[in-house]
Short mmCIF file of C-alpha atoms and ligand atoms in Angstrom, two decimals:
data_model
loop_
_atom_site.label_atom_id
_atom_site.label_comp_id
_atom_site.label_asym_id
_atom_site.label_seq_id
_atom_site.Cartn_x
_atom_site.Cartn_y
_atom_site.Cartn_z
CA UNK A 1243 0.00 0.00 0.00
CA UNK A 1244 1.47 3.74 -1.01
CA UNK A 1245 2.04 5.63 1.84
CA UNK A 1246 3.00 9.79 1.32
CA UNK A 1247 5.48 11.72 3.14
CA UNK A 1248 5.48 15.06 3.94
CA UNK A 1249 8.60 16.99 5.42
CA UNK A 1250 7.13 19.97 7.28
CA UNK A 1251 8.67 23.69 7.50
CA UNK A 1252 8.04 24.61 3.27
CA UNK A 1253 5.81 27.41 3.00
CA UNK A 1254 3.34 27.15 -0.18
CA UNK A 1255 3.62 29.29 -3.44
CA UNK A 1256 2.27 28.76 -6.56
CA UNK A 1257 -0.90 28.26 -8.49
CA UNK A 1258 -3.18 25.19 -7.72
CA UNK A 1259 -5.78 24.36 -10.86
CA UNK A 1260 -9.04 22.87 -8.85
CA UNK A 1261 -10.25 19.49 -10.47
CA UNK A 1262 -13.91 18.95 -11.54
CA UNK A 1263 -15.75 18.49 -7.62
CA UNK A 1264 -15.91 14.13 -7.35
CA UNK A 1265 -19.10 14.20 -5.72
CA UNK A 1266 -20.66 16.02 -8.72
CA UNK A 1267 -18.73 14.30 -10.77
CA UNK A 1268 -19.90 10.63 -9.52
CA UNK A 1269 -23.66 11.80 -9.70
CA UNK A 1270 -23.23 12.81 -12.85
CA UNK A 1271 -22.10 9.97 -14.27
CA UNK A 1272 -24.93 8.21 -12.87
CA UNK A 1273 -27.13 10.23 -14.62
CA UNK A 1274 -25.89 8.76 -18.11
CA UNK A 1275 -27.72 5.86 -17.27
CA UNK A 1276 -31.11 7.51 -18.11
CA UNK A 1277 -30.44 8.49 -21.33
CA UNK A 1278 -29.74 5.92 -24.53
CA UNK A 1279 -27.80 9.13 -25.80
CA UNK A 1280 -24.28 9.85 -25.32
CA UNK A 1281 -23.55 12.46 -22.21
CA UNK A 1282 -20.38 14.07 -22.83
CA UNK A 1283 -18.76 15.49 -18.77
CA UNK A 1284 -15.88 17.52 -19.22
CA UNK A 1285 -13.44 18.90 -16.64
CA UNK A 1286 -13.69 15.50 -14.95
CA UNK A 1287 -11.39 14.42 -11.76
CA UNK A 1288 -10.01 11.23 -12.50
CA UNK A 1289 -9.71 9.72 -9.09
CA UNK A 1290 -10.32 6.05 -7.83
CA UNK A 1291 -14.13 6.83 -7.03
CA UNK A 1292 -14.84 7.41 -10.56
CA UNK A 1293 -12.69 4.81 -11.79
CA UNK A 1294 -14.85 2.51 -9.34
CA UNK A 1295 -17.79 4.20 -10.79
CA UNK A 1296 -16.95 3.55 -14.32
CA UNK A 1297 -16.60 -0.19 -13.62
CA UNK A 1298 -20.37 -0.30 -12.47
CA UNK A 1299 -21.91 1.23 -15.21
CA UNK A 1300 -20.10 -0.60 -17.63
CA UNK A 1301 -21.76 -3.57 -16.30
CA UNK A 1302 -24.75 -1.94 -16.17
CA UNK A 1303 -24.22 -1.92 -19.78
CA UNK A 1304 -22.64 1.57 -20.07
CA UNK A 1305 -20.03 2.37 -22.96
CA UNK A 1306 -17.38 4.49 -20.61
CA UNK A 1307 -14.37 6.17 -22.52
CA UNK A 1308 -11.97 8.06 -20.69
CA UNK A 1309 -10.08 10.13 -22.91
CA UNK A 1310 -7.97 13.66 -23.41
CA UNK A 1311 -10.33 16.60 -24.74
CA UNK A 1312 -9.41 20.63 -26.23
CA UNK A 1313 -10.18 21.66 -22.34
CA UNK A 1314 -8.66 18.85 -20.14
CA UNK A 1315 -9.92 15.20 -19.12
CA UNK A 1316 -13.35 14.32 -20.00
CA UNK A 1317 -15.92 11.03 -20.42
CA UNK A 1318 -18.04 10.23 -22.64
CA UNK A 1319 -20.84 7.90 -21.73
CA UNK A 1320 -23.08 6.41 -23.54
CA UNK A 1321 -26.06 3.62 -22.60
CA UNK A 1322 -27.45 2.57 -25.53
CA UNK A 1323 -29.51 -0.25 -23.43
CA UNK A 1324 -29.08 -1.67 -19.99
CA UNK A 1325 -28.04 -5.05 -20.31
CA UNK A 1326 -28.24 -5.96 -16.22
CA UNK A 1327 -29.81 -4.22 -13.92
CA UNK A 1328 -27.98 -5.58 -11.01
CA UNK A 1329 -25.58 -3.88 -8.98
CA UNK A 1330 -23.27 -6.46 -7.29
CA UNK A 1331 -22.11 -5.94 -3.46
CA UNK A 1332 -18.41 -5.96 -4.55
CA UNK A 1333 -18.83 -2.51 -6.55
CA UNK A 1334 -21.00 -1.10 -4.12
CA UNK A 1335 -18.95 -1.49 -1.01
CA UNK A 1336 -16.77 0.10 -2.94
CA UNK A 1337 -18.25 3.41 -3.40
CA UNK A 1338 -21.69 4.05 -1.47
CA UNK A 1339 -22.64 6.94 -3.90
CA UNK A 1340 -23.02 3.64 -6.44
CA UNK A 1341 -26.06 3.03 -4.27
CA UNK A 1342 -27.59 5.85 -6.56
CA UNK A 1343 -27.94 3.97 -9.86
CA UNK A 1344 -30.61 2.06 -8.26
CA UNK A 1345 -33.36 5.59 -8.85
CA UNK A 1346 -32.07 5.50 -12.89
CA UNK A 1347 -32.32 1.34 -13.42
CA UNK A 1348 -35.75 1.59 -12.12
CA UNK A 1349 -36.88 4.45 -14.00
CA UNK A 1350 -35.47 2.83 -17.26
CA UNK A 1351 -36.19 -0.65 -17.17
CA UNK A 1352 -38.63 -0.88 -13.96
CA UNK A 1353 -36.93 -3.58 -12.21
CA UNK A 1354 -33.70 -3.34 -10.22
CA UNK A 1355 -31.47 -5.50 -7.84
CA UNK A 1356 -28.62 -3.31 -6.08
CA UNK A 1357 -26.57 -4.45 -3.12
CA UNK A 1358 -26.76 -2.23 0.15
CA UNK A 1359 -23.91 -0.43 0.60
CA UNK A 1360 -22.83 -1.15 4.13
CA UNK A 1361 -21.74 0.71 6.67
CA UNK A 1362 -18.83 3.13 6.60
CA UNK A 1363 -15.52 4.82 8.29
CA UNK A 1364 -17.73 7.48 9.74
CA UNK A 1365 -20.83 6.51 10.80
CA UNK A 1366 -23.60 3.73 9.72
CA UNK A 1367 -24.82 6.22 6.89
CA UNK A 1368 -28.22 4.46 6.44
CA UNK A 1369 -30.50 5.26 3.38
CA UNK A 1370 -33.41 4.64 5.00
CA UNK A 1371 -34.00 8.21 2.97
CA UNK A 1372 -33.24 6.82 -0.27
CA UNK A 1373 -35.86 4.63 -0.38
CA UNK A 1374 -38.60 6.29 0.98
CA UNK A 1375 -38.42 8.48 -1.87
CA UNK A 1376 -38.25 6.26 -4.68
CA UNK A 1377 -41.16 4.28 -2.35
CA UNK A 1378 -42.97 7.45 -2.42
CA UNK A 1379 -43.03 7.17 -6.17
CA UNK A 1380 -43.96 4.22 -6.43
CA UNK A 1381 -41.35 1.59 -6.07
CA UNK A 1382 -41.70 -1.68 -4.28
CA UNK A 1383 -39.09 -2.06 -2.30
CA UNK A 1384 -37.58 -5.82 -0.49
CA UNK A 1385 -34.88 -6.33 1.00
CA UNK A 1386 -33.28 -9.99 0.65
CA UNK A 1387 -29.99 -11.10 1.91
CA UNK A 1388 -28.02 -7.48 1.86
CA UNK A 1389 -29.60 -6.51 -1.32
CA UNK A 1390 -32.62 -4.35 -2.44
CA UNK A 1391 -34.85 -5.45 -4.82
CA UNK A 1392 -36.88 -2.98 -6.61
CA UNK A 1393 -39.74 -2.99 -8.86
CA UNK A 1394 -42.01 -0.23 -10.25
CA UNK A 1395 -43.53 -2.27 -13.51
CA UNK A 1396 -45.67 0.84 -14.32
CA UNK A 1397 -43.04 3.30 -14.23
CA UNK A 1398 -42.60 5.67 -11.60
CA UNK A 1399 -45.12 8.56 -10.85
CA UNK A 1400 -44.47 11.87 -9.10
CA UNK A 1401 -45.43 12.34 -5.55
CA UNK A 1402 -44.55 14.56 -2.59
CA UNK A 1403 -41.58 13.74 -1.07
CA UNK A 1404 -40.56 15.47 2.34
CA UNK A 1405 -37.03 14.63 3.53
CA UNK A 1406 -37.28 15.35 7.65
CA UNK A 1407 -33.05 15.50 7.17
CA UNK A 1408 -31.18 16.87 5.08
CA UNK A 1409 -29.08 14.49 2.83
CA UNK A 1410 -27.04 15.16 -0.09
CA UNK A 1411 -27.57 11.36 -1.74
CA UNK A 1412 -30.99 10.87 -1.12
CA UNK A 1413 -32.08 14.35 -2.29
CA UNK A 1414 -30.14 13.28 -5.50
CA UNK A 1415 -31.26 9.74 -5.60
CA UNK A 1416 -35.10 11.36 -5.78
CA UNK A 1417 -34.10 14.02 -8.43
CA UNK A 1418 -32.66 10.91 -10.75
CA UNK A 1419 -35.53 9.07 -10.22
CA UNK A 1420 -38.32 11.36 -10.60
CA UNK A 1421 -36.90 13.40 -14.04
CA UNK A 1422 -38.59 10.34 -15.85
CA UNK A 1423 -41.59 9.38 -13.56
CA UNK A 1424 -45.18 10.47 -14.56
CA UNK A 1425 -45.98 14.03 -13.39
CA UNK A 1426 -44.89 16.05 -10.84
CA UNK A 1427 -42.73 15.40 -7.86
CA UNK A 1428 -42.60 18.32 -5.00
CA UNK A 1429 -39.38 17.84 -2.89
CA UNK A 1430 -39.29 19.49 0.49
CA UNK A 1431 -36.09 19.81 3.27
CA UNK A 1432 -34.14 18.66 -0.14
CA UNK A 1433 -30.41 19.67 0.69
CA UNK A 1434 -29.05 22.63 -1.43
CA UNK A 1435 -25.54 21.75 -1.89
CA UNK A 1436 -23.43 22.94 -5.32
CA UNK A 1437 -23.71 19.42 -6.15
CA UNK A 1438 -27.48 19.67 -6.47
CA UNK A 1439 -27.16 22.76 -8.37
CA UNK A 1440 -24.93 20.88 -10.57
CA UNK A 1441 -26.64 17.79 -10.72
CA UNK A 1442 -29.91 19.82 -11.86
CA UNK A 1443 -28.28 22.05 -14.34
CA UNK A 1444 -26.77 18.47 -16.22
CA UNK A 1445 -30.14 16.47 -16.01
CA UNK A 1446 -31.59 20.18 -17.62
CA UNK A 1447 -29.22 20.05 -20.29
CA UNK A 1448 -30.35 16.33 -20.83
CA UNK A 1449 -33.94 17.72 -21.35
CA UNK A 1450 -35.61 17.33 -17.96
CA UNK A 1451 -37.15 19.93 -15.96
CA UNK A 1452 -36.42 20.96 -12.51
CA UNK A 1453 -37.15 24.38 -10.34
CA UNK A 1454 -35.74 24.97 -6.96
CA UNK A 1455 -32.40 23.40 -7.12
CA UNK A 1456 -30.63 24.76 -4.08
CA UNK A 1457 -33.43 25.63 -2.44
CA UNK A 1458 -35.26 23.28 0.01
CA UNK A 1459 -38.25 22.84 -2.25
CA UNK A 1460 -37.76 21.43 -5.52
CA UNK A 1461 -40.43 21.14 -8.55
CA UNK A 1462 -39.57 18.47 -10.61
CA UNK A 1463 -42.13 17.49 -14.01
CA UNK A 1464 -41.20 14.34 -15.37
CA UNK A 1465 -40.37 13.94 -19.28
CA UNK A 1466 -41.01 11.30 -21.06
CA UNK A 1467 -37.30 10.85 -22.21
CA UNK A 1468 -33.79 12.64 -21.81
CA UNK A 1469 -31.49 13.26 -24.23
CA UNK A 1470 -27.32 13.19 -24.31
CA UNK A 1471 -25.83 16.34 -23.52
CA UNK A 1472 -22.35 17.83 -22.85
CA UNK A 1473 -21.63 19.73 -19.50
CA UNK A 1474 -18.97 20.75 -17.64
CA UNK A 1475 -18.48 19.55 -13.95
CA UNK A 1476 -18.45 21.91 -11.13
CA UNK A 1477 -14.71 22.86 -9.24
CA UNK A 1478 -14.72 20.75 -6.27
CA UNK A 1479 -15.56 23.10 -3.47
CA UNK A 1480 -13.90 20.66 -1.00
CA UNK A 1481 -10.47 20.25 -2.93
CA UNK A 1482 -10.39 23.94 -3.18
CA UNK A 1483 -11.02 24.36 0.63
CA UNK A 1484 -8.53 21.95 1.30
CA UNK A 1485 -5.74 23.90 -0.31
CA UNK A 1486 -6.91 26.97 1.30
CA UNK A 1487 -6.09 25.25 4.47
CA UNK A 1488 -2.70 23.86 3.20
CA UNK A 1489 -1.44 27.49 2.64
CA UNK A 1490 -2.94 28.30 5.90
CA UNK A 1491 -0.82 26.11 7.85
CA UNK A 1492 2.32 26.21 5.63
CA UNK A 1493 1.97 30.15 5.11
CA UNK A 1494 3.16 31.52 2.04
CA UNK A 1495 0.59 32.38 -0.75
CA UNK A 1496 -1.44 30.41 -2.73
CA UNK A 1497 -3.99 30.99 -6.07
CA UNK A 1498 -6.60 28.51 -6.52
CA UNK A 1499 -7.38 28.95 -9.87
CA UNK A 1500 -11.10 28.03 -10.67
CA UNK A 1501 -12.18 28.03 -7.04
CA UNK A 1502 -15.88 29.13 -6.83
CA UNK A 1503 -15.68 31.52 -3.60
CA UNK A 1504 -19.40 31.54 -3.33
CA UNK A 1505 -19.67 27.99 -3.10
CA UNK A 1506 -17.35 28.28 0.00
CA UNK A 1507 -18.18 31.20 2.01
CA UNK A 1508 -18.30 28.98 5.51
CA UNK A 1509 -15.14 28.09 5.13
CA UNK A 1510 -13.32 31.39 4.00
CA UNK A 1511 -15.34 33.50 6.53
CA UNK A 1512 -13.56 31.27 9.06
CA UNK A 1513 -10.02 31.53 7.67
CA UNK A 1514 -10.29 35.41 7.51
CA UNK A 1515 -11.56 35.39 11.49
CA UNK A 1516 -8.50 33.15 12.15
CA UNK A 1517 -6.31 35.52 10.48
CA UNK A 1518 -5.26 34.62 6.71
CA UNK A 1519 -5.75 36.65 4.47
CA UNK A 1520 -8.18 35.76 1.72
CA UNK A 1521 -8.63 37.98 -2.02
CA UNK A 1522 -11.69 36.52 -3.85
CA UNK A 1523 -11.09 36.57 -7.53
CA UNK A 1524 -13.55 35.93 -10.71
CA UNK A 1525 -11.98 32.48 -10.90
CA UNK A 1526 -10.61 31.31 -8.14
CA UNK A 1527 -9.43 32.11 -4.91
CA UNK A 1528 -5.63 33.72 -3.50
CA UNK A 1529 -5.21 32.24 0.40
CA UNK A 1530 -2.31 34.08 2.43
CA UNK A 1531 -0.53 33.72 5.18
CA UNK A 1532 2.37 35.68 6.44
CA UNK A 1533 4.22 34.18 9.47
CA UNK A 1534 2.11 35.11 11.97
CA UNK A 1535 0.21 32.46 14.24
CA UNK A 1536 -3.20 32.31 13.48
CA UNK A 1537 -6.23 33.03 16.21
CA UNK A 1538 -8.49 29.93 17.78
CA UNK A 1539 -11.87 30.02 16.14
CA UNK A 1540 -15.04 27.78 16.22
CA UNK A 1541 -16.89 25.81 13.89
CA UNK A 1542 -19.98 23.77 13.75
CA UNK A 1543 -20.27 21.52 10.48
CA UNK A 1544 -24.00 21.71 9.09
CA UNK A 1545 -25.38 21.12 5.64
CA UNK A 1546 -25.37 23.50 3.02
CA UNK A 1547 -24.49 26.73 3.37
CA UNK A 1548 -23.07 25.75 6.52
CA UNK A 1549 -19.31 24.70 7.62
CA UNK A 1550 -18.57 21.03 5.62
CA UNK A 1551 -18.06 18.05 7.58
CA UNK A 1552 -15.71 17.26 4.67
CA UNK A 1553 -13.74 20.14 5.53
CA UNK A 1554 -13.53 19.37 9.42
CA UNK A 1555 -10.57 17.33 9.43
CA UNK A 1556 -9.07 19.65 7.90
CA UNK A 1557 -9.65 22.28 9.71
CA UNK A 1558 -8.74 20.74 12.85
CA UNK A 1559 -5.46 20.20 11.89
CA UNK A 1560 -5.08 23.86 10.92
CA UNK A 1561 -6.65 24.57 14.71
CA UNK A 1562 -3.90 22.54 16.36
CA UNK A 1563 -1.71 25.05 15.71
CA UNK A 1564 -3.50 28.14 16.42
CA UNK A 1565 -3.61 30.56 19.55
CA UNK A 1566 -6.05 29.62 22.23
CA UNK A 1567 -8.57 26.79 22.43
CA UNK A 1568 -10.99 26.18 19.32
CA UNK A 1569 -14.25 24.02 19.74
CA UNK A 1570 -15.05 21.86 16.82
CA UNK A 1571 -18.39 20.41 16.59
CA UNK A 1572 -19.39 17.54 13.74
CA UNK A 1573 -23.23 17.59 13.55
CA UNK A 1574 -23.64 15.90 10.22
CA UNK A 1575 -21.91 12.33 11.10
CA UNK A 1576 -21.47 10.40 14.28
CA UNK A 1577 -18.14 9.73 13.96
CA UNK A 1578 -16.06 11.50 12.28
CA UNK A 1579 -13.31 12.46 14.73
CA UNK A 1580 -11.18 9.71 14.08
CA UNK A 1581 -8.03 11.96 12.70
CA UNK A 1582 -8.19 13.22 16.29
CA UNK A 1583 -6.11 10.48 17.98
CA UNK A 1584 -3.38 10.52 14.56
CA UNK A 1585 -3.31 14.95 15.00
CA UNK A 1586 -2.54 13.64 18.97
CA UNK A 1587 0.62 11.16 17.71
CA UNK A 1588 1.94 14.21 16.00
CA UNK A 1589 1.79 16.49 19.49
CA UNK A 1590 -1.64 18.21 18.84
CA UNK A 1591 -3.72 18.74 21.97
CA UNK A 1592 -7.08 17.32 21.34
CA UNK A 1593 -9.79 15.79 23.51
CA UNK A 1594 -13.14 14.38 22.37
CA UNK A 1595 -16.22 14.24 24.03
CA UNK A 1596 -19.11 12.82 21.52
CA UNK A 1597 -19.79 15.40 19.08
CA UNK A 1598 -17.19 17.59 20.14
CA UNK A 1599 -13.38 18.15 20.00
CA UNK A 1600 -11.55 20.61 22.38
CA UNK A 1601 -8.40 21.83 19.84
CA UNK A 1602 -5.74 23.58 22.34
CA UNK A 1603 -3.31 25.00 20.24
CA UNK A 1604 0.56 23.87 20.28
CA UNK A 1605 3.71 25.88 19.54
CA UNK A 1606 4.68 23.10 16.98
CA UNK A 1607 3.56 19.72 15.58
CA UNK A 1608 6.47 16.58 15.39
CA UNK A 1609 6.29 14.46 12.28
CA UNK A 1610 5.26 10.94 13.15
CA UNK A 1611 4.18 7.59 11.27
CA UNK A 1612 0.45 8.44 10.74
CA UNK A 1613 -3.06 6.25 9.70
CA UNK A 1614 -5.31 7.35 7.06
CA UNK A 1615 -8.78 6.61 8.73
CA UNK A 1616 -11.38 8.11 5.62
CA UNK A 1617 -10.90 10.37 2.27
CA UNK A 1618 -11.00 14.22 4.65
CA UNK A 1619 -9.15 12.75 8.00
CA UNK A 1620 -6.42 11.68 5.87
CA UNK A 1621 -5.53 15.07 4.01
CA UNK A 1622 -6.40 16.66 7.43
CA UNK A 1623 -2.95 14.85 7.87
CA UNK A 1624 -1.32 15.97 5.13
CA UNK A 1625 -2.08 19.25 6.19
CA UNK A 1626 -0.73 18.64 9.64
CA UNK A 1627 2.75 17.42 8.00
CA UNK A 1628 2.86 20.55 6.39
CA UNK A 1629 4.11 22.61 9.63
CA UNK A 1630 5.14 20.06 11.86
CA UNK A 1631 8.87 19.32 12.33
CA UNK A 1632 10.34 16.14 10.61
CA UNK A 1633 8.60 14.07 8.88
CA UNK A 1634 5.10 12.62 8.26
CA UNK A 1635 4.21 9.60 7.07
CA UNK A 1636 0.94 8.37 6.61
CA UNK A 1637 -0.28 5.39 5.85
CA UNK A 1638 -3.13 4.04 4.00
CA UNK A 1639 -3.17 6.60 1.01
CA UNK A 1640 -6.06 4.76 -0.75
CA UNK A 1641 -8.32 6.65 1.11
CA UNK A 1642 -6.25 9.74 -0.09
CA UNK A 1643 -6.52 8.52 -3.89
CA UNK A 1644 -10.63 8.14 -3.42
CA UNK A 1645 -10.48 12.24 -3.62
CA UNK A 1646 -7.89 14.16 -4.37
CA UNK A 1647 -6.33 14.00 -7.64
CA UNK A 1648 -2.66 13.94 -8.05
CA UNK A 1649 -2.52 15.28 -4.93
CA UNK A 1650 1.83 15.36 -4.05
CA UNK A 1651 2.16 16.53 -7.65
CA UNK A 1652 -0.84 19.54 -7.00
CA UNK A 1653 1.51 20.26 -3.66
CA UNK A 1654 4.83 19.95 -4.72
CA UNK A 1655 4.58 22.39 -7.38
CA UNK A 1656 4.10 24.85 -4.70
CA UNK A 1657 7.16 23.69 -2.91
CA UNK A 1658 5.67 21.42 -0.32
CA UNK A 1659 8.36 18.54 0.31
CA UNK A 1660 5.79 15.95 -0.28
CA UNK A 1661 6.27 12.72 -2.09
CA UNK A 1662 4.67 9.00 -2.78
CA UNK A 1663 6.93 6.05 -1.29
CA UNK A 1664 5.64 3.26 -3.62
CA UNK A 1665 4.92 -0.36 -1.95
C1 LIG B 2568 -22.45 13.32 0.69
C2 LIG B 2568 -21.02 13.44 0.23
C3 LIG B 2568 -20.07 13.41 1.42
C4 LIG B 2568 -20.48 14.48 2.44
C5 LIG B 2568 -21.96 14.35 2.78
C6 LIG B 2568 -22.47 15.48 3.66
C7 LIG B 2568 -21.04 12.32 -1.90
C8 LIG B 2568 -20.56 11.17 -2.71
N1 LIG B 2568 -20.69 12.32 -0.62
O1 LIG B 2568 -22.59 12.05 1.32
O2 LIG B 2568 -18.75 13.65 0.95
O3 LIG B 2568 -19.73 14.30 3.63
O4 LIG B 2568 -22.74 14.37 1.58
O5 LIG B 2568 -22.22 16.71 3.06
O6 LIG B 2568 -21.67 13.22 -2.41
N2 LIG B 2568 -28.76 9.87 6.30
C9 LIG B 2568 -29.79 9.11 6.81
N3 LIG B 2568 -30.54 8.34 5.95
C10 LIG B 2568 -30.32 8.34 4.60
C11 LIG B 2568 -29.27 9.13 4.09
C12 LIG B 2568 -28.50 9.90 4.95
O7 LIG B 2568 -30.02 9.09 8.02
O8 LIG B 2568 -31.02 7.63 3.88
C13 LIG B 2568 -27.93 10.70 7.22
C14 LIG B 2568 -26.45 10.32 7.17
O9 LIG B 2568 -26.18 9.21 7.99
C15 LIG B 2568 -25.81 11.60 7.66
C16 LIG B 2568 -26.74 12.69 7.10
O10 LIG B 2568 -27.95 12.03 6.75
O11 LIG B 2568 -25.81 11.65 9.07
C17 LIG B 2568 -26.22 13.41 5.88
O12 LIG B 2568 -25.78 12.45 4.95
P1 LIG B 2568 -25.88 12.68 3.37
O13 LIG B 2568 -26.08 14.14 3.12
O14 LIG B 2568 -26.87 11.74 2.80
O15 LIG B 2568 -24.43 12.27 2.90
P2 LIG B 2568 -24.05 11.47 1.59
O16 LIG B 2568 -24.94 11.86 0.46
O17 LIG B 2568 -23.89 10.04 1.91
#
């Protein structure tokens, strides 16, 4: 297994290009399957999760080319029929988000048999949500042996759905579903990430027709067919945030080229109060720091516009180092604080009680031989190598390669001392 190390003390200069956002990206692709026409993504990440992704679909009977285009990476997918409508536990354990082609195999061939995905690093992330939406339109729904079997042999017809939570995949899961059921589908406590914007604004360009993305309450009149389309994914929000933080810790300064600052206000608001200095540019973003040590500050993950969970590891590491005590609260997933005890091996000053985390700032951080516990904890570590003396090493980088494309390269270029020891 690849492991990265980091040797702490470089400070960060350069330009960073932001990928296409993954968990756009991954919906997207899903969204190929309900269309017999080609869908052409550009600006895609190419990261392990889509790879995973791409390996589905193809069994789902999806023709998936990877290939070089005049603005970057792109894929072209095309599903000219589905040839199995069964998604096998293997790929799904995978990747949960693959849970999500489930909504599109019913709506095109009325019958579908997808594995459960299973629990997870950070909590048992249930989708009890998931499917009482597509039940809600219609779907009968078993569950045999780890898997769901689905059937809606009259196609499915719009309803009311009202989420009582807020969550990303199932708000998704009921917006790829219900673009081809009969009639209209209202959507209320839907979650109003960027993703959904982006989701909307692809399945739009496919022909179907949604109001309210981003919003809470979400129209949603079902066509009788989509069409292919080409569309450009969305800058991931989280990779950009990510880097922010990397110049914050390292200090130096940083441009994020194709950042979307709106679609990360929580975040930034909190850098400036902790002192770095942040310039907000038409596309992207330019994250300072000059030497001095930044102040303590507070955050509370929350959906949508809130603070990220996937930008709490993160930003813990970032706290370990600043002046004063900072309180970080996860809200979104039960446990998701398990980058706390690897921060501690590397001399940060962290206690946990539940949903919280007590952060007491430390003069300095000491390199150590660290664990990558899920995709954000183990960049929070990167991050943490950055400034601390010696070297890091941490272990486990699969997680890292889920996310974050080309990460030590990205890095690197900036003058981060961070490279890839091959096993
Ligand atoms: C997505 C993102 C993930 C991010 C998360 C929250 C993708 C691929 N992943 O995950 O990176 O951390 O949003 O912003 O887009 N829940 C239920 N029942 C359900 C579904 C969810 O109780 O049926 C709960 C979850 O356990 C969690 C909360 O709802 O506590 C929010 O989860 P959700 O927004 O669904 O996250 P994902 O879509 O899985």
């Amino acid at each position: 297994m690849d492991r990265i190390a980091i040797t702490g003390g470089a400070p960060l200069h350069g330009d960073i290009a932001i990928s296409g956002a993954k968990n756009s990206a991954i919906k997207l692709m899903v969204a190929s399957l309900l269309t017999d026409e080609p869908l052409r993504l550009t600006q895609m990440p190419r990261l392990a999760d889509t790879r995973f992704l791409g390996a589905l679909l193809r069994r789902l009977g999806a023709e998936v080319e990877e290939r070089e285009g005049p603005s970057g990476p792109e894929t072209l997918l095309q599903t000219r029929e589905i040839v199995s409508a069964f998604a096998p536990y293997e790929l799904v354990r995978q990747m949960r988000a693959s849970f999500n082609v489930l909504g599109p195999l019913l709506a095109r061939t009325g019958h579908a048999k997808v594995s459960l995905p299973g629990g997870c690093e950070i909590g048992a992330r249930p989708v009890d949500l998931h499917l009482a939406a597509l039940r809600a339109l219609g779907a009968h729904i078993d569950l045999h042996e780890g898997y769901i079997y689905a059937q809606a042999p009259r196609g499915l017809k719009g309803a009311r759905i009202a989420f009582p939570i807020s969550s990303v995949g199932a708000t998704e899961h009921a917006m790829l579903a219900a673009v081809l059921a009969e009639g209209v589908t209202d959507i209320t406590g839907a979650a109003c990430e960027p993703e959904i914007v982006d989701l909307a604004a692809c399945l739009a360009a496919m022909g179907a027709q949604i109001e309210g993305a981003g919003t809470e309450h979400m129209t949603i009149r079902g066509v009788s067919r989509l069409a292919g389309a080409e569309y450009a994914v969305a800058p991931d929000r989280i990779e950009a945030g990510t880097y922010a933080m990397a110049a914050a810790m390292a200090g130096g300064e940083v441009r994020l080229t194709g950042a979307r600052a709106g679609d990360m206000e929580a975040l930034l608001a909190k850098l400036e109060e902790a002192g770095v200095g942040v310039e907000r540019l038409n596309d992207g973003l330019i994250i300072r720091r000059n030497g001095a040590r930044l102040a303590a500050v507070d955050i509370e993950t929350s959906p949508f516009p809130g603070f990220p969970t996937d930008l709490q590891a993160q930003f813990m590491a970032l706290m370990s180092l600043a002046e004063g005590e900072s309180v970080v609260r996860e809200t979104v997933f039960e446990n998701r604080f398990m980058h706390a005890p690897e921060l501690r091996r590397m001399g940060a000053d962290i206690s946990v009680s539940g949903r919280e985390a007590r952060v007491r700032g430390v003069e300095r951080l000491e390199g150590a031989p660290v664990m990558a516990t899920d995709l954000r904890a183990s960049v929070g570590l990167v991050i943490a190598g950055l400034a601390a003396r010696g070297e890091t090493v941490v272990d486990r980088v699969y997680h890292l390669d889920r996310g974050f494309e080309r990460l030590e390269e990205k890095l690197s270029a900036c003058g981060a001392k961070v490279r890839r020891l091959k096993d």
